[in-house]
Structures are given as C-alpha cells and as structure tokens.
PDB file of C-alpha atoms in Angstrom:
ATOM      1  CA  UNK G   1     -12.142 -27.164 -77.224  1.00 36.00           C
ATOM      2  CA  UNK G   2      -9.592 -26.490 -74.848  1.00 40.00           C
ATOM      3  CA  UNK G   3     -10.456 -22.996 -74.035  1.00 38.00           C
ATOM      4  CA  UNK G   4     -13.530 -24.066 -71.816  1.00 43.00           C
ATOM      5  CA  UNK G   5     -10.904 -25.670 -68.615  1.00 44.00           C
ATOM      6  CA  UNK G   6     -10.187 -21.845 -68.473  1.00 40.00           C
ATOM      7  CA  UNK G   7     -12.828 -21.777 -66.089  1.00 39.00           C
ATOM      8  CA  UNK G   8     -12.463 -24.515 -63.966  1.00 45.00           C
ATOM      9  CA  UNK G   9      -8.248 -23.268 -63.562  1.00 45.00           C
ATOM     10  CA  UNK G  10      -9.620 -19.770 -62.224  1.00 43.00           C
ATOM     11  CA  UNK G  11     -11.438 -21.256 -59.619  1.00 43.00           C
ATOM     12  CA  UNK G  12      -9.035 -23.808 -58.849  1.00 43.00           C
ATOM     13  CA  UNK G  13      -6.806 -20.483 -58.407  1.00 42.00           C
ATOM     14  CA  UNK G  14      -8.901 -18.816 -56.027  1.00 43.00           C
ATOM     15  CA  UNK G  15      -9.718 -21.891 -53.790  1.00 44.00           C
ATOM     16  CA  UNK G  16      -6.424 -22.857 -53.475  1.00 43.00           C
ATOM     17  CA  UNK G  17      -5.456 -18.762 -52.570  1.00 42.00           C
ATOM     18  CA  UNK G  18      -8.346 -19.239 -50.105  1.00 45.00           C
ATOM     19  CA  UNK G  19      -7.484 -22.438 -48.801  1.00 49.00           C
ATOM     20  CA  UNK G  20      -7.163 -22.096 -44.910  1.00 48.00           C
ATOM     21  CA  UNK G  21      -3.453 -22.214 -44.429  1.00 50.00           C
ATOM     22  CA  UNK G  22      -2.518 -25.721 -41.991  1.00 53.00           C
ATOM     23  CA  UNK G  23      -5.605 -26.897 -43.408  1.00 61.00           C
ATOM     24  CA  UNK G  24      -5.261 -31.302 -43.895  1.00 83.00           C
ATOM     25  CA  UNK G  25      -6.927 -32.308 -47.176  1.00 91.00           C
ATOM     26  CA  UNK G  26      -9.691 -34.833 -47.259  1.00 92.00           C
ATOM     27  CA  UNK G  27      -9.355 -38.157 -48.521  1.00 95.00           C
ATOM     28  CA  UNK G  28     -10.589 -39.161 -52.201  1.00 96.00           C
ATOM     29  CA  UNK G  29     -10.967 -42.699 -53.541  1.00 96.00           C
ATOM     30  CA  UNK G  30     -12.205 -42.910 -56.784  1.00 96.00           C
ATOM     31  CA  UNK G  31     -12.829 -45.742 -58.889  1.00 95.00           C
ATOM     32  CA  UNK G  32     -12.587 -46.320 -62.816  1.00 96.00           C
ATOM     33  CA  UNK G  33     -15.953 -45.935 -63.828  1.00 98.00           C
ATOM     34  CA  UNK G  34     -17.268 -48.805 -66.360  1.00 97.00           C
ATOM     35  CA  UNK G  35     -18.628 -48.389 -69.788  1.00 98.00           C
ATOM     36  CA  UNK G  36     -21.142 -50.276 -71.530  1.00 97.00           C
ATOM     37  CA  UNK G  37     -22.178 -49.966 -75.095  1.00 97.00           C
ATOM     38  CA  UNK G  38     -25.846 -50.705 -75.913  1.00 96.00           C
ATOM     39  CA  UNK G  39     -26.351 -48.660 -79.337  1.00 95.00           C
ATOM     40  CA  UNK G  40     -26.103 -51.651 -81.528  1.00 94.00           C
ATOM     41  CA  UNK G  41     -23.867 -50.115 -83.755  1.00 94.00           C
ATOM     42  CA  UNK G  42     -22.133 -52.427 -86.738  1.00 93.00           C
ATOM     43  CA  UNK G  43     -18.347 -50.960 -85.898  1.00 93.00           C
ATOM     44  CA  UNK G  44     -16.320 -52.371 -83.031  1.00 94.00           C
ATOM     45  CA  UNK G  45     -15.589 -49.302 -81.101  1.00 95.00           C
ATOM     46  CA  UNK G  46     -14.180 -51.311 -78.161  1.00 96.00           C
ATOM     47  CA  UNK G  47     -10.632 -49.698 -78.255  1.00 97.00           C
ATOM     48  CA  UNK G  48     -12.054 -46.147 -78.911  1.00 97.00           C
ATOM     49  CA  UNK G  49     -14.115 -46.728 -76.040  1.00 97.00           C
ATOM     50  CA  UNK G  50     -11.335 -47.719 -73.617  1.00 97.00           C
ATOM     51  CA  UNK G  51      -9.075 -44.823 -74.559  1.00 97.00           C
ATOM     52  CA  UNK G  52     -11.727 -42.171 -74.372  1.00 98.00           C
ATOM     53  CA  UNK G  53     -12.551 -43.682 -70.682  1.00 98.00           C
ATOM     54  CA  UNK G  54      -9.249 -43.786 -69.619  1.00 98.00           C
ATOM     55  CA  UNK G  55      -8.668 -39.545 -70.580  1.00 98.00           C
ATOM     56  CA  UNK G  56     -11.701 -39.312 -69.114  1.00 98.00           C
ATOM     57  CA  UNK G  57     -10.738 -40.618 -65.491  1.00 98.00           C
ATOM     58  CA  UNK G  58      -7.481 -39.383 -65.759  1.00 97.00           C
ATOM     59  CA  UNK G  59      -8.669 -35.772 -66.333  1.00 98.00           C
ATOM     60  CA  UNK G  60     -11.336 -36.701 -63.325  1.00 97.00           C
ATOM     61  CA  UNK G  61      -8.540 -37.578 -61.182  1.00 97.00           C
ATOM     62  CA  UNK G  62      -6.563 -34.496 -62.221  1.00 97.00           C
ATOM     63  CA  UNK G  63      -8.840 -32.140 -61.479  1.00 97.00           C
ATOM     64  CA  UNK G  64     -10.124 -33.433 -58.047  1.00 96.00           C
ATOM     65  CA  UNK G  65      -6.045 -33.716 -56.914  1.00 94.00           C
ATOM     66  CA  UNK G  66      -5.109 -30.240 -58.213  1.00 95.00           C
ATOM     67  CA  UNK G  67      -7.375 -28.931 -55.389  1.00 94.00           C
ATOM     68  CA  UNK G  68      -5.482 -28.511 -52.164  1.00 93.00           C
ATOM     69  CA  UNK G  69      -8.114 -29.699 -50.442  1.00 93.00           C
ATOM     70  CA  UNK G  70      -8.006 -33.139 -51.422  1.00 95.00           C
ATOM     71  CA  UNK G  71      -5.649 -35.870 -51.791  1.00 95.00           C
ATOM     72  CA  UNK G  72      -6.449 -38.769 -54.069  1.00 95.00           C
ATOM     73  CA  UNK G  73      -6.640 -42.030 -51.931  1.00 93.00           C
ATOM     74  CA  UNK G  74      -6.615 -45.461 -53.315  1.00 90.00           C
ATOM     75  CA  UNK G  75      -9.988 -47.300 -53.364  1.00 83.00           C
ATOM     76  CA  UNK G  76      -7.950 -50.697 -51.203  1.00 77.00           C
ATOM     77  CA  UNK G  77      -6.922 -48.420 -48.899  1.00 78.00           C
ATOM     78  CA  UNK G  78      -7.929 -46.722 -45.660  1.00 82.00           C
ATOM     79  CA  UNK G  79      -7.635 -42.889 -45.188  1.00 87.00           C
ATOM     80  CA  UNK G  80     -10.859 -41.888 -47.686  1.00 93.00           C
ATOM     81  CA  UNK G  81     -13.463 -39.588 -46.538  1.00 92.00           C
ATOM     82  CA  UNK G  82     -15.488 -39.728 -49.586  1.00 94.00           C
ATOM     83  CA  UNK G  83     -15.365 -42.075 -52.859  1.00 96.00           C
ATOM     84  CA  UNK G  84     -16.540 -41.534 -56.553  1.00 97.00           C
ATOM     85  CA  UNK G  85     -18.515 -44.319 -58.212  1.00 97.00           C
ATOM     86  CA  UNK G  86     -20.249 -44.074 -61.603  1.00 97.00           C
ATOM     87  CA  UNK G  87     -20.641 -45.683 -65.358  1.00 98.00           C
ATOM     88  CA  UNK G  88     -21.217 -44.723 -68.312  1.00 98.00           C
ATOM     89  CA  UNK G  89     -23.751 -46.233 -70.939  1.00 98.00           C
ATOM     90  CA  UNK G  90     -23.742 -45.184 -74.961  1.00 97.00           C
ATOM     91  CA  UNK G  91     -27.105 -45.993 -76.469  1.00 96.00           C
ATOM     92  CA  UNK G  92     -27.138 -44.960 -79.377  1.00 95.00           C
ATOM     93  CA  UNK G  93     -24.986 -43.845 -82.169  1.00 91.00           C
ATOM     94  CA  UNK G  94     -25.416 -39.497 -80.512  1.00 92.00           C
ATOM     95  CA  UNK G  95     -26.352 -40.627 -76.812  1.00 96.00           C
ATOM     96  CA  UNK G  96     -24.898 -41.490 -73.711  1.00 97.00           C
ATOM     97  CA  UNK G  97     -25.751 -41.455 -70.176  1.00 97.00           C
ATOM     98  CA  UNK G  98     -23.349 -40.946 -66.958  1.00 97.00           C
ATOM     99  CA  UNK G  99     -24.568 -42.355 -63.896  1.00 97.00           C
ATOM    100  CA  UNK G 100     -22.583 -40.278 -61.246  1.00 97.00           C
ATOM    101  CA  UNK G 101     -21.673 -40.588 -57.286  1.00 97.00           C
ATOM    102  CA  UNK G 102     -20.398 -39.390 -54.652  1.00 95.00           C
ATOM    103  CA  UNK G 103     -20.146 -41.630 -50.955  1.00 93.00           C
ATOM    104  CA  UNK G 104     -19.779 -40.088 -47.752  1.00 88.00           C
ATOM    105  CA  UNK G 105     -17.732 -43.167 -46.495  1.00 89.00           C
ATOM    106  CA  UNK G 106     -17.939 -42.090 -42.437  1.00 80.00           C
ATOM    107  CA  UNK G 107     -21.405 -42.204 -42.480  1.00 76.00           C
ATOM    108  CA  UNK G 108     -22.255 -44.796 -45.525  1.00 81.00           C
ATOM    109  CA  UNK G 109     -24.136 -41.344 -47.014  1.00 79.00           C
ATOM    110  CA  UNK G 110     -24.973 -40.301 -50.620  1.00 85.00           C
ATOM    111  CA  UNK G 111     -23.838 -36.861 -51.154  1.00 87.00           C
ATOM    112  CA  UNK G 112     -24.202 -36.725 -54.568  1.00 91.00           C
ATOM    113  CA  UNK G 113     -26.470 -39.030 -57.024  1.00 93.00           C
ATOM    114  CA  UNK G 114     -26.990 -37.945 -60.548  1.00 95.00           C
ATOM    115  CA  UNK G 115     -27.585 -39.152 -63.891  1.00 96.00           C
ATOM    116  CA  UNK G 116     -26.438 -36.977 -66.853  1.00 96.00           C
ATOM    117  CA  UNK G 117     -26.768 -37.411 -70.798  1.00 95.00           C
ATOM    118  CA  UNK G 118     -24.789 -35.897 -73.086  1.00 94.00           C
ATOM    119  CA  UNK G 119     -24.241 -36.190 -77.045  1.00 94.00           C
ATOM    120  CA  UNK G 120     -21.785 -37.183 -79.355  1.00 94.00           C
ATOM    121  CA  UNK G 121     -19.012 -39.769 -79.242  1.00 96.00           C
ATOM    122  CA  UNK G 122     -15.751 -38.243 -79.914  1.00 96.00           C
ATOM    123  CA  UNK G 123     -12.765 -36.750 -77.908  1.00 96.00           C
ATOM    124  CA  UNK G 124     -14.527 -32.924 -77.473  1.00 96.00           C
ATOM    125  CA  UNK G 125     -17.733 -34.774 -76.465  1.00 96.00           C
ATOM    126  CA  UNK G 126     -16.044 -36.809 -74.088  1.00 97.00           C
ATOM    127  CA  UNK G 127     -13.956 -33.993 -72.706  1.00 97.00           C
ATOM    128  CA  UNK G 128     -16.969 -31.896 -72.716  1.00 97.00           C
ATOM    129  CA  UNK G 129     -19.042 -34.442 -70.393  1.00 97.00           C
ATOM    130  CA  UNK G 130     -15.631 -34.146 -67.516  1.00 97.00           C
ATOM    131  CA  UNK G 131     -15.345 -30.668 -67.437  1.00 97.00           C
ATOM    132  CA  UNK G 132     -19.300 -30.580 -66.347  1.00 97.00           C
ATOM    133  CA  UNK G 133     -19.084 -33.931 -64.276  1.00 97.00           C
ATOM    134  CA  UNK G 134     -16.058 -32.632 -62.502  1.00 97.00           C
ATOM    135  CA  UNK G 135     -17.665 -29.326 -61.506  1.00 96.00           C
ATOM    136  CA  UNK G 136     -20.841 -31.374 -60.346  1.00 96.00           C
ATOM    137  CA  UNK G 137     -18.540 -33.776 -58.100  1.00 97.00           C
ATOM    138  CA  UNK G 138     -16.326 -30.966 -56.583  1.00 96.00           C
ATOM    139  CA  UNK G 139     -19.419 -29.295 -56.039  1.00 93.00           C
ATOM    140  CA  UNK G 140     -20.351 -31.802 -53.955  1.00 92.00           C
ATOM    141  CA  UNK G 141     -17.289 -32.830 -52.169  1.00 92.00           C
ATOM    142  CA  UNK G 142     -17.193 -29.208 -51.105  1.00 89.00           C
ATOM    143  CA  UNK G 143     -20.850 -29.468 -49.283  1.00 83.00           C
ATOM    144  CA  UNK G 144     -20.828 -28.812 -45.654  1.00 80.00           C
ATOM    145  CA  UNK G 145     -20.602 -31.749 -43.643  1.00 78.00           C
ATOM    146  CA  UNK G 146     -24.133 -32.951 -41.886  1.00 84.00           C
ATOM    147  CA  UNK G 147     -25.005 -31.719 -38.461  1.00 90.00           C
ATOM    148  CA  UNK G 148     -24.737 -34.608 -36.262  1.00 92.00           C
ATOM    149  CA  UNK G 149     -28.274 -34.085 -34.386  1.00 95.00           C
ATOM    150  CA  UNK G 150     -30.068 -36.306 -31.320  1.00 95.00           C
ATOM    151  CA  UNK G 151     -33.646 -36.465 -31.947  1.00 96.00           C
ATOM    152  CA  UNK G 152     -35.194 -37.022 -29.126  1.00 95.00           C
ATOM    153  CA  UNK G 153     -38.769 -39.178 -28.717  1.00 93.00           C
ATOM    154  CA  UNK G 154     -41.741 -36.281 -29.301  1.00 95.00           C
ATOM    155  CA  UNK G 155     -43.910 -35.848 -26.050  1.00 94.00           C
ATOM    156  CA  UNK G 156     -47.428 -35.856 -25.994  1.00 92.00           C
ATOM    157  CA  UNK G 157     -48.885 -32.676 -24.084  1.00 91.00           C
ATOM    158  CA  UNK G 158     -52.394 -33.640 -23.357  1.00 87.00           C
ATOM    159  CA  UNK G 159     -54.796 -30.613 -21.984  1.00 81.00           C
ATOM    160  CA  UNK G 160     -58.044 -32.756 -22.496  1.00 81.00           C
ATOM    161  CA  UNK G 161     -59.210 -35.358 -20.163  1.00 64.00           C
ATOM    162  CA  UNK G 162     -56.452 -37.745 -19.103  1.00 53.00           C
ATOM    163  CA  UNK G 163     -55.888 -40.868 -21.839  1.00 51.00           C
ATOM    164  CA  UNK G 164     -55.833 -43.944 -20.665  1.00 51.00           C
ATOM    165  CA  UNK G 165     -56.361 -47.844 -21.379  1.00 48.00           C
ATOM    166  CA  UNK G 166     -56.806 -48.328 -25.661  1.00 49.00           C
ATOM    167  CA  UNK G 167     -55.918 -44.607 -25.758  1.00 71.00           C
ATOM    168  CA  UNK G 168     -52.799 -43.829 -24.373  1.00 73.00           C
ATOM    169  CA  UNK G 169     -51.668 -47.166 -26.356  1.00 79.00           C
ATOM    170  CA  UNK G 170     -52.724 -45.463 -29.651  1.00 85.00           C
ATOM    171  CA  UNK G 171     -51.320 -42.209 -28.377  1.00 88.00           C
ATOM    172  CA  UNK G 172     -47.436 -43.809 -27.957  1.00 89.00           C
ATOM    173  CA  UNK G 173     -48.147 -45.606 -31.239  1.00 92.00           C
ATOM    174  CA  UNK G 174     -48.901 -42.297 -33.376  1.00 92.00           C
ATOM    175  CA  UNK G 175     -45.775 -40.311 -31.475  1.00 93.00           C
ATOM    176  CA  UNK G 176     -43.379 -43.192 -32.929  1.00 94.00           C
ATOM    177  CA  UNK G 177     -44.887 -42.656 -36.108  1.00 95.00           C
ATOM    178  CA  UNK G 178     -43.955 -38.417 -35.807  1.00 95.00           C
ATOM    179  CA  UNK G 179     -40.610 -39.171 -34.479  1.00 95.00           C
ATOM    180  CA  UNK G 180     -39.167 -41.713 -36.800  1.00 96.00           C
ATOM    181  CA  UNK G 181     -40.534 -39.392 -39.535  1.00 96.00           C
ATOM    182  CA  UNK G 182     -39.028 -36.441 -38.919  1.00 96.00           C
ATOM    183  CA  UNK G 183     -35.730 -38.552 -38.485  1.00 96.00           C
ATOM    184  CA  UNK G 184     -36.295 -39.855 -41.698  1.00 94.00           C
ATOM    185  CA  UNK G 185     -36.879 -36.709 -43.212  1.00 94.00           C
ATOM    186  CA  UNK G 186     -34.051 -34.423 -41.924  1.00 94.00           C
ATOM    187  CA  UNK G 187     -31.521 -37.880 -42.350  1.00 90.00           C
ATOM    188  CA  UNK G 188     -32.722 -37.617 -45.730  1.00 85.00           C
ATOM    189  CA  UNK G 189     -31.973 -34.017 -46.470  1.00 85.00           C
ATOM    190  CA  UNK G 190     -28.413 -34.471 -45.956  1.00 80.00           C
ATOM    191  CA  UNK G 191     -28.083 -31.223 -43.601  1.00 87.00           C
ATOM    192  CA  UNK G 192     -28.413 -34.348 -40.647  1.00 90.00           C
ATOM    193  CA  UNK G 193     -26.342 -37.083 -39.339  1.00 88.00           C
ATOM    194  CA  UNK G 194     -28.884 -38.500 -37.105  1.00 93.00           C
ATOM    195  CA  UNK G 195     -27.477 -39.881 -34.037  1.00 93.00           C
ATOM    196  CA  UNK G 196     -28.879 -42.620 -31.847  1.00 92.00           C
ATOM    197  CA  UNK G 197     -30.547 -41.571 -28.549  1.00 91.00           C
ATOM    198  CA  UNK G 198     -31.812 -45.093 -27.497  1.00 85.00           C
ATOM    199  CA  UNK G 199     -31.498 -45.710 -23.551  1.00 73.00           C
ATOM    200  CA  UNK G 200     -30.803 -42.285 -23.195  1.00 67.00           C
ATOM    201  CA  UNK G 201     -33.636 -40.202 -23.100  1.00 60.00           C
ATOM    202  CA  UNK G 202     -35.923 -42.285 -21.424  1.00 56.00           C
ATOM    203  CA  UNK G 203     -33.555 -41.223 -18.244  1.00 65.00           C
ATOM    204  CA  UNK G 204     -36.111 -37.807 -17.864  1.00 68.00           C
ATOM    205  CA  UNK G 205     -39.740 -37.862 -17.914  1.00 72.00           C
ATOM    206  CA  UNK G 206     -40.527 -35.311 -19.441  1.00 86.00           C
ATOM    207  CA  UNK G 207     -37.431 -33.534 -21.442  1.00 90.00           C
ATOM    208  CA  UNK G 208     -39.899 -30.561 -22.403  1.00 91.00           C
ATOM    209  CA  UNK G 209     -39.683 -29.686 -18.846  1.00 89.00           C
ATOM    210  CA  UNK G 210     -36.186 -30.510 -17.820  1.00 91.00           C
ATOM    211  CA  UNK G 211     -34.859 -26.860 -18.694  1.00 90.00           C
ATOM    212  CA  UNK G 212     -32.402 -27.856 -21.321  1.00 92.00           C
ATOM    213  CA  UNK G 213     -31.178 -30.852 -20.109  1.00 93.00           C
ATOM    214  CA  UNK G 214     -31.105 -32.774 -23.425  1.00 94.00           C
ATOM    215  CA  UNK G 215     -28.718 -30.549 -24.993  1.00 95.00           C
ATOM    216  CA  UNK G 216     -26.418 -32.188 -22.302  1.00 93.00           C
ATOM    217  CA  UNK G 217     -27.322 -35.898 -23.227  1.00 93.00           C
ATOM    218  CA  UNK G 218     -26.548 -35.323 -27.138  1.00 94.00           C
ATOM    219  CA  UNK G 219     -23.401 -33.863 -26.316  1.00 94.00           C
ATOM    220  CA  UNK G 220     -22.239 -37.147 -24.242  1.00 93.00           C
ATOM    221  CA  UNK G 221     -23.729 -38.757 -27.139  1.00 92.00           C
ATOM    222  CA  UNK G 222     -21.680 -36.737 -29.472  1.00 91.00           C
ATOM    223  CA  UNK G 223     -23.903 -35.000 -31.363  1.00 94.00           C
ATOM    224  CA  UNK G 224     -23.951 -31.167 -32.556  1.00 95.00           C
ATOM    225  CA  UNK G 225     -27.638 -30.302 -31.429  1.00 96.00           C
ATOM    226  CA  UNK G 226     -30.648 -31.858 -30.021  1.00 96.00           C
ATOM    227  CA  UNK G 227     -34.154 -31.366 -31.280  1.00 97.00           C
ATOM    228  CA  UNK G 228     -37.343 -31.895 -28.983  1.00 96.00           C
ATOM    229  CA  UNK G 229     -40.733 -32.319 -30.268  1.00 96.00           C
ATOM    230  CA  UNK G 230     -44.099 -31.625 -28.397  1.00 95.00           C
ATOM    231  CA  UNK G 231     -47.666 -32.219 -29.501  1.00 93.00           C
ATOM    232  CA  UNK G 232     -50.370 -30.564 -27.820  1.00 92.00           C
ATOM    233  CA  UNK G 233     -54.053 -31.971 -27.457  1.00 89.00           C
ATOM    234  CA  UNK G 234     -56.674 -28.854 -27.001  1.00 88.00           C
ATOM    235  CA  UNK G 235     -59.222 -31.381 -28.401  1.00 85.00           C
ATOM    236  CA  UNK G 236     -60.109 -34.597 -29.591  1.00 80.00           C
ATOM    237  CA  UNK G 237     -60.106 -33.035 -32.955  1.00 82.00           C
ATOM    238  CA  UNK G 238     -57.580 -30.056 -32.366  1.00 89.00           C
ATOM    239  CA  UNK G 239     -53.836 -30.163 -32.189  1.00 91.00           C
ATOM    240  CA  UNK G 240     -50.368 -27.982 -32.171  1.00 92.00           C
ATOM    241  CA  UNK G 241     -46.999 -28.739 -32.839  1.00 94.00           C
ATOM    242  CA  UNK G 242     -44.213 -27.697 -31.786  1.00 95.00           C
ATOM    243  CA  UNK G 243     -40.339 -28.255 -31.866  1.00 97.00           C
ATOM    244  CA  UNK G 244     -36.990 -26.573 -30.310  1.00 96.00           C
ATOM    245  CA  UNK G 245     -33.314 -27.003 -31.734  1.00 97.00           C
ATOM    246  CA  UNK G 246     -30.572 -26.733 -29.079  1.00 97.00           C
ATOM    247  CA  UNK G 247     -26.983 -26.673 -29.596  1.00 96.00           C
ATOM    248  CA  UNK G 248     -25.483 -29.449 -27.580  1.00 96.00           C
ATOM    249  CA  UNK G 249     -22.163 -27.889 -26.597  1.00 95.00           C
ATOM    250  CA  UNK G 250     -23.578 -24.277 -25.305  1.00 96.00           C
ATOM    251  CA  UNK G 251     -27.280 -25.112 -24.377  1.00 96.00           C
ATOM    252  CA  UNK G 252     -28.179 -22.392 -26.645  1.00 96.00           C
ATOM    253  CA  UNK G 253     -31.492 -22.309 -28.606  1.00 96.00           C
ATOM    254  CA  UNK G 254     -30.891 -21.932 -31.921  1.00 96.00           C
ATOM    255  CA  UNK G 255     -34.550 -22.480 -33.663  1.00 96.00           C
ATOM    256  CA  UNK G 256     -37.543 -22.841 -31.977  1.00 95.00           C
ATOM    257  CA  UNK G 257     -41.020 -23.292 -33.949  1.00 95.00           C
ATOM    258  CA  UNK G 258     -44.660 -23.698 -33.631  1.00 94.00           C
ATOM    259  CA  UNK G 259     -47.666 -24.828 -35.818  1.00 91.00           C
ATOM    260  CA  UNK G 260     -50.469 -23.051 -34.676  1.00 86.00           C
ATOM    261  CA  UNK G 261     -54.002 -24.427 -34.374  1.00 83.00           C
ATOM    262  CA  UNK G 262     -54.764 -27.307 -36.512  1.00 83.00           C
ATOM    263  CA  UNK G 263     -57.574 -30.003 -36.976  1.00 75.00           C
ATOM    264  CA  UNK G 264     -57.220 -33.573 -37.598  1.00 76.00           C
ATOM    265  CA  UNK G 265     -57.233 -36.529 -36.208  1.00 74.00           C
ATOM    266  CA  UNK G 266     -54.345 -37.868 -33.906  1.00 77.00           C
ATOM    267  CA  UNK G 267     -52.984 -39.672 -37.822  1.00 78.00           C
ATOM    268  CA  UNK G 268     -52.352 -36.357 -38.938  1.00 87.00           C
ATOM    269  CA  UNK G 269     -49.545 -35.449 -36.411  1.00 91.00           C
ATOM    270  CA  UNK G 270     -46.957 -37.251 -38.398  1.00 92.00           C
ATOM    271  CA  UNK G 271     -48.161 -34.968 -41.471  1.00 92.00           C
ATOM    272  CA  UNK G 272     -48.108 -31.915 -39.464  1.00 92.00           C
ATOM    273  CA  UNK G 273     -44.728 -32.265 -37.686  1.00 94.00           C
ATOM    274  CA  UNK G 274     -42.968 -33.348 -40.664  1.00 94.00           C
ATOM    275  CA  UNK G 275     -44.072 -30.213 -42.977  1.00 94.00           C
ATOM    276  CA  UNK G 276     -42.856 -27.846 -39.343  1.00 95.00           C
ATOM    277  CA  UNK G 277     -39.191 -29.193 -39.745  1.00 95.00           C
ATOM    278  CA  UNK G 278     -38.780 -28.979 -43.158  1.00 94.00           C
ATOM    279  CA  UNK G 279     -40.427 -25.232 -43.631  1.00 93.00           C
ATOM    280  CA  UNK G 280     -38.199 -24.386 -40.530  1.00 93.00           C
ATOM    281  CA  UNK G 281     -34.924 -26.542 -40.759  1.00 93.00           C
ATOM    282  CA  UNK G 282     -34.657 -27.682 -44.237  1.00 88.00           C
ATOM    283  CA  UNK G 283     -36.158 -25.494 -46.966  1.00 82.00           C
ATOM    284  CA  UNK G 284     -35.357 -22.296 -45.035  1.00 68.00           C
ATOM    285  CA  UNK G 285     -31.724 -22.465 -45.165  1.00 58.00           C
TER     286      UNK G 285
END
C-alpha cells in the first residue's frame, strides 16, 4: 500500500533538483473538498467518512507543498495563482466518484476539470484515489501558462465586383460571426488568454496591409502575439482563408497559414476559419 508514493517522491526529487534556482513559487489555495453519501447503505459511516476525507486532503495538501514550486495559500487570502475545488460522492456500497478542479484565479480559467471513479471504501482505496488525483492536479498546475493573444477583427478581401447596400451589411455580419469564433475556440483551448482589442484596431483600415503594425497595438495592449484573419472572395461561391500569428514584442511572424480554394456560401467562412486555427495553432502543437 505504501510502496506506490515511491513514485510520486522520485519525481518530486527530480523537479525540485530541476527547479530553476531564485525561482518564486506560485500560490495554491485549496479548499476541503465535501463528501456526500448517496449509497443508501443501513450503517452510519459518517465518522469513517470524515476521517478518511480529512487523510485525504491532508495528503493532497502535502504533496502539492512538498513541491518547491508552490506554496500553499489560504483560500481567505490574497496571494493564490490557482485554487483546487472538488467533492466527492459514494454511491454505492464499491463506488465513488471525485469531481476534481483546478482555477486559474488571474484569469477566472479552468485548467483542469475532471470527474474520476474509483472503488472500494477503505483506507488503501482512499489513499489509492490521492496518489492518482494528486498526479492529475500537479499535472495541471504545471501546464504552461496561456498565450495572452489580440485577435484582431478578420478583413474581408473582395476580388469580385464591389459589395454594396444589403451586401456589404451581410458581409460585416458573417466576419463577426468568423472572428468571435475563432476567439471562442482558441479561448477555449486553454493555449489563449484572449485579450480585448476593442477601440483599437479600428485605428487602421486595413491591418492586412499596414506591414505589421498590429503586432505593435497588442503589445500596448499587453498581449504576447496578435493574430490577423483575411477572407478572400474569388467568387460568389468561392472563398480562401487565411491567417498570420505575430509576436507582439519582436514583430516576428511566427505562423502564417492558408486554406486553399474552397466552395460555399459566405455561412461557411466561420466553418472554414475555425477548422484553419485549430489544424494550425491548436492540434499541431
């Protein structure tokens, strides 16, 4: 039973003998997680219960605050980078489920939001279910922290006959759609911190043409990068997409991508732009 925290001490061992030296460690708050008992079971386990919870968030908290890189914050208190939530439910006499997070408190973000089961209802069980929770959770606390990215309004690069009136209406209306969905998606993905480039952008024209110049504007607005999104009209029918990722300090381009040809109608931009950025800036790296 006690053999398997072997493990977990080895890598403590080597993060700690890799830790960069100076380094400050992160702020922790973590909350006792609550327990409810659903299995309908004849015998008052209440007391069990509350004992095998309590060695269960103390050996939580252990193992999160032997790691140099973190420092166990109280949950009242300022000075926490990240908190732990969760609960625990037993449903049946063999059964129980952990319901397990992990808040990115800066930026109100989930970094972690699981849901485990695991059997049994005695102390190895119970000790059993922490050593794998508290891999999961340092896991997570250990992820990279988002790329804060400005994500600028996509253009419209119309080679057809100019659109005017009804059209160019509809036009602005399906380019909203594209950009708030790729924000959504690469928020969601937890690689981006999206930052807020209202009032900004509408400074240039045409950013596609401004040779760079939004890299500039998400710097002032603190961000890491800056992505800019074209779609170009060959047709009624006939579209490409394209987008480039800049970082905002250096002007460099870092990723730059293109669609090719593809048919649809002007609904299907959102589809198409959303399925670039992931293949190139999510599910590639």
């Amino acid at each position: 039973m006690h053999r398997s925290r072997l493990i977990p001490a080895a890598i403590l061992l080597f993060v700690l003998s890799h830790a960069p030296a100076g380094a400050e460690a992160i702020g922790v708050a973590m909350d006792d997680f609550s327990y409810t008992d659903t299995s309908a079971e004849p015998a008052n386990q209440t007391a069990a219960h509350e004992r095998r919870l309590s060695a269960f968030m103390a050996a939580l908290r252990r193992d999160v605050g032997a790691d140099g890189r973190y420092r166990l914050t109280p949950s009242g208190q300022d000075g926490a980078a990240f908190k732990i939530i969760g609960g625990i439910q037993k449903t049946s006499t063999l059964v129980q489920w952990a319901k397990v997070a992990v808040i990115d408190v800066g930026s109100k973000r989930l970094v972690m939001d699981k849901l485990y089961t695991f059997r049994g209802d005695n102390d190895e069980s119970w000790e059993r279910a922490e050593i794998f929770v508290s891999r999961e959770v340092m896991a997570a606390l250990a992820m990279p922290a988002p790329v804060a990215l400005a994500v600028f309004d996509f253009e419209l690069e119309d080679t057809t006959a100019a659109s005017v009136g009804a059209s160019a209406t509809s036009d602005a209306s399906y380019l909203a759609e594209v950009t708030a969905s790729v924000r959504e998606a690469l928020g969601q993905s937890g690689r981006y911190r999206i930052v807020d480039v209202s009032g900004e952008a509408a400074k240039v024209q045409a950013l596609r043409d401004c040779g760079g110049c939004e890299a500039g504007i998400a710097q002032k607005l603190g961000a890491d990068q800056s992505l800019i999104g074209v779609v170009r009209r060959v047709s009624r029918t006939e579209y490409t997409l394209g987008f480039q990722l800049r970082d905002a300090r250096t002007g460099a381009v870092l990723t730059r991508a293109d669609s090719g040809l593809r048919m649809g109608a002007d609904y299907s931009w959102k589809r198409g732009a959303v399925r670039l950025v992931s293949d190139r800036l999510i599910e590639s790296r």
